[in-house]
PDB file of C-alpha atoms in Angstrom:
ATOM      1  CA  UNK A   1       0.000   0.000   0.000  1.00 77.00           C
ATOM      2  CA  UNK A   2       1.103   3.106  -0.890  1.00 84.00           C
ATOM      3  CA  UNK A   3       0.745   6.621   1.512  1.00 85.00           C
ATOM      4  CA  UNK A   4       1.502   9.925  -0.186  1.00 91.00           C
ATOM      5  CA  UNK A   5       3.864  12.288   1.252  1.00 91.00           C
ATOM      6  CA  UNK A   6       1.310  14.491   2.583  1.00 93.00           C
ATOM      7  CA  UNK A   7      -1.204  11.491   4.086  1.00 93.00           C
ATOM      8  CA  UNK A   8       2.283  10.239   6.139  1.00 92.00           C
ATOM      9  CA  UNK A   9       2.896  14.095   7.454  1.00 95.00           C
ATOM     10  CA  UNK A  10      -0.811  14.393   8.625  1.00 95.00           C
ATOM     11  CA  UNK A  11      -0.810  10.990  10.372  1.00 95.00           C
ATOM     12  CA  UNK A  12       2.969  11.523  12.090  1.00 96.00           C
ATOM     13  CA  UNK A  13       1.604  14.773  13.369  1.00 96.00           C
ATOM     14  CA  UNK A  14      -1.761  13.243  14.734  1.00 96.00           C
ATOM     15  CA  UNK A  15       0.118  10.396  16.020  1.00 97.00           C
ATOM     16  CA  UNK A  16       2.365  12.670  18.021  1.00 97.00           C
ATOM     17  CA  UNK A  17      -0.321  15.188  19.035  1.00 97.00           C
ATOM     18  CA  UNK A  18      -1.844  12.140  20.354  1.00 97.00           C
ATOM     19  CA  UNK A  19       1.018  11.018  22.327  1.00 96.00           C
ATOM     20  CA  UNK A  20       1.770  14.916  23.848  1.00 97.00           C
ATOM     21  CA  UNK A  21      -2.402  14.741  25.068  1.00 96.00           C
ATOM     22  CA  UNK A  22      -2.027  11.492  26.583  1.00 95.00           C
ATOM     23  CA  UNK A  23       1.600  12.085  28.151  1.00 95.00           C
ATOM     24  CA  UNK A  24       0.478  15.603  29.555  1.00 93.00           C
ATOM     25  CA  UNK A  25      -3.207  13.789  31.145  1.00 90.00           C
ATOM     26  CA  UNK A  26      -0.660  11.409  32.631  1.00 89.00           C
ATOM     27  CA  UNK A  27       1.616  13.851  34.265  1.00 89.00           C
ATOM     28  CA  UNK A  28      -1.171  16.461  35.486  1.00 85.00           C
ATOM     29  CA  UNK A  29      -2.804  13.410  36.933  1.00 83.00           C
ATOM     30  CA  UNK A  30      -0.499  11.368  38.579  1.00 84.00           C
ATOM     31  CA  UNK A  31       2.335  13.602  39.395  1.00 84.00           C
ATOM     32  CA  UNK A  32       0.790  16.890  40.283  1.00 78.00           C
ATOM     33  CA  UNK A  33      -2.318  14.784  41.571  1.00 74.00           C
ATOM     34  CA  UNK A  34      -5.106  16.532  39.557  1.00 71.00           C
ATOM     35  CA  UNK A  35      -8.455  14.838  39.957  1.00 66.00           C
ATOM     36  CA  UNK A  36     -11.794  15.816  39.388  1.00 62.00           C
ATOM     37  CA  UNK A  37     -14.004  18.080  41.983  1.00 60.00           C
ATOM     38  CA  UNK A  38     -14.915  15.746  43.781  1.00 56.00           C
ATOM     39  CA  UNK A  39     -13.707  16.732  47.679  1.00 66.00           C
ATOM     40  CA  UNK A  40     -12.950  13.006  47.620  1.00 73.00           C
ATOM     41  CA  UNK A  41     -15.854  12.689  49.985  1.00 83.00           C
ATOM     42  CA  UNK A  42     -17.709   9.374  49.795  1.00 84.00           C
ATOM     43  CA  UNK A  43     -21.156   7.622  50.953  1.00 87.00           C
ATOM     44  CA  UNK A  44     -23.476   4.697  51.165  1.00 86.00           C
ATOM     45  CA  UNK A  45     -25.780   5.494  48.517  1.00 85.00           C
ATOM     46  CA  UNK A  46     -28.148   2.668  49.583  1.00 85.00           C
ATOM     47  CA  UNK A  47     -28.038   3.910  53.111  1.00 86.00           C
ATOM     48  CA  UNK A  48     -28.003   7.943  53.269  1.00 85.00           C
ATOM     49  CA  UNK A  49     -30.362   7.829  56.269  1.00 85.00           C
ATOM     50  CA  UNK A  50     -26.909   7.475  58.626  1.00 81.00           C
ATOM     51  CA  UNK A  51     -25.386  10.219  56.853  1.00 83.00           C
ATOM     52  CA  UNK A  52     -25.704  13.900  56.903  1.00 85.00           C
ATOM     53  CA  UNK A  53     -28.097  13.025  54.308  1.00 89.00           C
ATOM     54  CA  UNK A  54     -30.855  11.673  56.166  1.00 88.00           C
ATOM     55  CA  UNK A  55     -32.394  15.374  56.931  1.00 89.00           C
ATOM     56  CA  UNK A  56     -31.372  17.114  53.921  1.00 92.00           C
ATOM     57  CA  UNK A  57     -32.094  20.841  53.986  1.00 92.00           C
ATOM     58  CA  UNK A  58     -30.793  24.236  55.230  1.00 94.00           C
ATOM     59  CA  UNK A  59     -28.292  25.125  58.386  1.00 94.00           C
ATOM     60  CA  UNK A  60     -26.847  28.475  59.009  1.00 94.00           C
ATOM     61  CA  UNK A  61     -23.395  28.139  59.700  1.00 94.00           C
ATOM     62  CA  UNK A  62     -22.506  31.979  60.208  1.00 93.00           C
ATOM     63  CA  UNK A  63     -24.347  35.549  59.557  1.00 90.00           C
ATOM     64  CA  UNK A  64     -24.105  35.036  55.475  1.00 92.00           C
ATOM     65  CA  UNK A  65     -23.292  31.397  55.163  1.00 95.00           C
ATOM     66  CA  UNK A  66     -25.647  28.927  54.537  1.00 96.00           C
ATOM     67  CA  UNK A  67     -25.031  24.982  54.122  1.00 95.00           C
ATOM     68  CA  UNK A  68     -27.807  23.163  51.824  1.00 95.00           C
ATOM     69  CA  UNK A  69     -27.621  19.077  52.331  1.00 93.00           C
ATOM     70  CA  UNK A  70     -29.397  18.204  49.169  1.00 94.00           C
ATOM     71  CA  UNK A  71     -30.174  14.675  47.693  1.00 93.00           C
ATOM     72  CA  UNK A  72     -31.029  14.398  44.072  1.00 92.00           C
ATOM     73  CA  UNK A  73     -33.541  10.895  42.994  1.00 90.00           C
ATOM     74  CA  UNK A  74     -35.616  10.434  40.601  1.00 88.00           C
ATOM     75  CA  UNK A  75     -37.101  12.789  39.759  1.00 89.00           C
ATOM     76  CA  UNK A  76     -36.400  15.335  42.535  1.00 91.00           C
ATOM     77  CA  UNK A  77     -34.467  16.876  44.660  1.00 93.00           C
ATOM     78  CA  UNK A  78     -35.017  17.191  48.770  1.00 92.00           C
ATOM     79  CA  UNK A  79     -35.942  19.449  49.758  1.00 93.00           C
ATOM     80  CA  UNK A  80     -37.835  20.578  46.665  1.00 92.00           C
ATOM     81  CA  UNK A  81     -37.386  24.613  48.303  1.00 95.00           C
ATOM     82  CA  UNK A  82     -35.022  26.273  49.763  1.00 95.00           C
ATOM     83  CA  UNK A  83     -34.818  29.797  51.056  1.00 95.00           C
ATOM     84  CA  UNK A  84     -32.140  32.291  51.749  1.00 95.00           C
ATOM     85  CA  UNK A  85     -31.413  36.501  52.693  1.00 95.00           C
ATOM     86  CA  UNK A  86     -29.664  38.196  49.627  1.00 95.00           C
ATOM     87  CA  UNK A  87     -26.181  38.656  49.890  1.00 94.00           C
ATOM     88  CA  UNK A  88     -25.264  34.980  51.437  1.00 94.00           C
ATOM     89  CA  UNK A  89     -23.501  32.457  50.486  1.00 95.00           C
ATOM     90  CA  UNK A  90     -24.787  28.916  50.145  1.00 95.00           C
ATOM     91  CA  UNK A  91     -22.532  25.842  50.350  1.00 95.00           C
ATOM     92  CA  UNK A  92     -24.022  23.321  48.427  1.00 94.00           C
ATOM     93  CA  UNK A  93     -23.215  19.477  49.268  1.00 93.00           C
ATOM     94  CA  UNK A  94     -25.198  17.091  47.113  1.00 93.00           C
ATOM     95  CA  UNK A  95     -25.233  13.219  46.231  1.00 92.00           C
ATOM     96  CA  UNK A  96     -27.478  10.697  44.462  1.00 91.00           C
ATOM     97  CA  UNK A  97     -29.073   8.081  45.865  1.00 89.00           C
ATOM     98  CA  UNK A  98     -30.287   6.159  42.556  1.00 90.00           C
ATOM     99  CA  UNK A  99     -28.645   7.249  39.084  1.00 92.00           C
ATOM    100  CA  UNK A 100     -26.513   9.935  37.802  1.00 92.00           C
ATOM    101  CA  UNK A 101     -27.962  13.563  38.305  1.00 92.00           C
ATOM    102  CA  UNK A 102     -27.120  17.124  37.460  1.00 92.00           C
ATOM    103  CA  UNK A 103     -27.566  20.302  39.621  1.00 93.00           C
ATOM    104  CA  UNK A 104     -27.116  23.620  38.023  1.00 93.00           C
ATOM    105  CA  UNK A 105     -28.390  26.831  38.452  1.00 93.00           C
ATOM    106  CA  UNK A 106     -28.680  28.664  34.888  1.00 93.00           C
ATOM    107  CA  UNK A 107     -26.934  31.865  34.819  1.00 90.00           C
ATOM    108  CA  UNK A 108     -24.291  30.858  37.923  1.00 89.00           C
ATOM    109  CA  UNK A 109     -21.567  29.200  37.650  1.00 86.00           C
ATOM    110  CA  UNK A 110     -23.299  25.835  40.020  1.00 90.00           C
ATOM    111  CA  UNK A 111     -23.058  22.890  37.532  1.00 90.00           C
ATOM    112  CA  UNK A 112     -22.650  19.807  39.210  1.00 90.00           C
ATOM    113  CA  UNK A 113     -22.781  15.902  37.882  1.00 90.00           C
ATOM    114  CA  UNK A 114     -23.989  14.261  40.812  1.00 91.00           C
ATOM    115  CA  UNK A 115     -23.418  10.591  41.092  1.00 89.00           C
ATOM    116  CA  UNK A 116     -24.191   7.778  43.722  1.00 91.00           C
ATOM    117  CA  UNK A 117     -21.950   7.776  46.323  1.00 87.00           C
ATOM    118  CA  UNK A 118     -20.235  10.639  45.480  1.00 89.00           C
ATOM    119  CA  UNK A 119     -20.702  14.079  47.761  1.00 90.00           C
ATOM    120  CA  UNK A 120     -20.291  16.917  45.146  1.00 90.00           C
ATOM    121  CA  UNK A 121     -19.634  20.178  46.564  1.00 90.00           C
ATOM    122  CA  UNK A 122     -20.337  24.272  45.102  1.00 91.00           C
ATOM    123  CA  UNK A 123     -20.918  27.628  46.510  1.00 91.00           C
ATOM    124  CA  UNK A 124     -22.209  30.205  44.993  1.00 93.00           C
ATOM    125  CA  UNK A 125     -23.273  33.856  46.400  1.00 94.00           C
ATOM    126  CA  UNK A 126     -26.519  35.251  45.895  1.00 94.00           C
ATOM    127  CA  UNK A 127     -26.474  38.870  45.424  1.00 94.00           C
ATOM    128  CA  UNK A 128     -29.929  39.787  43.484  1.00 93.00           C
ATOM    129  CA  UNK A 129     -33.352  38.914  45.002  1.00 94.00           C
ATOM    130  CA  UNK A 130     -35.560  36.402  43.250  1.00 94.00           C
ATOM    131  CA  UNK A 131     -36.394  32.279  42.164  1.00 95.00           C
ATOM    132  CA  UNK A 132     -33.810  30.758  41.388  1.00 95.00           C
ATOM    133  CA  UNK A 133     -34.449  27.319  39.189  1.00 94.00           C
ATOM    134  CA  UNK A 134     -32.325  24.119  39.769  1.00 94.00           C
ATOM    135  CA  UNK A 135     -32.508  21.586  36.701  1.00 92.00           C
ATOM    136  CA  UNK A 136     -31.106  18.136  35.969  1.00 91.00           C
ATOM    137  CA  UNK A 137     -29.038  18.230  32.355  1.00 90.00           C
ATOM    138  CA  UNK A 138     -29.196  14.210  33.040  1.00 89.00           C
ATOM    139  CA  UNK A 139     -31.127  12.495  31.764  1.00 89.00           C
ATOM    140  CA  UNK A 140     -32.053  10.120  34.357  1.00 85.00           C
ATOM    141  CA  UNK A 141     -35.742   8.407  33.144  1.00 85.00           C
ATOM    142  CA  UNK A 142     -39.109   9.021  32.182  1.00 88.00           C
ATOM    143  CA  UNK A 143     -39.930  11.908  34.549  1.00 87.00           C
ATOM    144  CA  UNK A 144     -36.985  13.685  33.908  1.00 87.00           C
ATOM    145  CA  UNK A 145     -38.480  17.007  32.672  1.00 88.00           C
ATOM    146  CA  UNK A 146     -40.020  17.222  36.360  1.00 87.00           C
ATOM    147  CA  UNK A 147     -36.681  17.381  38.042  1.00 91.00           C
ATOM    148  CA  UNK A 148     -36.397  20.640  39.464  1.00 91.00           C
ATOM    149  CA  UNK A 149     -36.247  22.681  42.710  1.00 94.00           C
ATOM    150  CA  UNK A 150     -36.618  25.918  43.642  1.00 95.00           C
ATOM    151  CA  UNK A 151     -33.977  28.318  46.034  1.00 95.00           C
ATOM    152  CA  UNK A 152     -35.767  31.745  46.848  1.00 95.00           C
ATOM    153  CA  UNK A 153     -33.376  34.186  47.646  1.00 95.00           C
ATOM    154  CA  UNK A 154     -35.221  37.247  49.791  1.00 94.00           C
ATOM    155  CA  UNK A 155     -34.902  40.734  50.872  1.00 88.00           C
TER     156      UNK A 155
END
């Protein structure tokens, strides 16, 4: 089989763009110890009730910091509502506790994949009053459309 001059140049240089991606994946990962967002925290998907999970909802933690414990199922979230003062800051700790699920907040920057197991973690700072939407990008069944909750921030 024959390869023209140019066909060999365009596969040595895909080839060996292939090789830099893969070599520089490697090295981020494993020797500067990358990883996804993750916080590395970990639970019993099957059994959330002995978790921080078991009452998911809202906890002050100072003046403008708020902590929401949210579990995502099908085809929810709990609790559905949340509500906070404008101005504070909400920690966000989420996991699944049946398929993958998404949280995000359109026009923030809270876009989480949440998976069993897995505690995913975001903040975000509210500083304009209103209802604030949180939708699943995952597809994760039939009802899936229905998946939302709502966070109210207030005056």
């Amino acid at each position: 089989m024959h390869l023209h001059r140019y066909e060999k140049i365009w596969l040595t240089f895909g080839i060996g763009s292939l090789f830099v991606f893969l070599i520089t994946i490697g090295v981020s990962a494993f020797a500067y110890g990358n990883q996804p967002p993750s916080h590395m925290a970990q639970v019993d998907p099957q059994n959330l009730e002995a978790s921080p999970f078991g009452e998911p909802g809202l906890t002050q933690i100072d003046d403008n910091t708020y902590k929401a414990t949210l579990v995502a199922m099908a085809f929810g979230y709990q609790p559905n509502k949340i509500e906070v003062p404008v101005g504070s800051k909400v920690i966000f700790e989420v996991t699944s506790k049946d398929v993958v699920h998404s949280f995000t907040i359109p026009h923030t920057n809270v876009n989480m994949m949440i998976t069993p197991g897995h505690v995913n973690m975001a903040e975000h700072t509210f500083t304009e009053p209103g209802s604030y939407l949180v939708l699943c990008n995952e597809y994760c069944g039939t009802g899936h459309q229905y998946m939302q909750m709502t966070i109210e921030v207030v005056e």
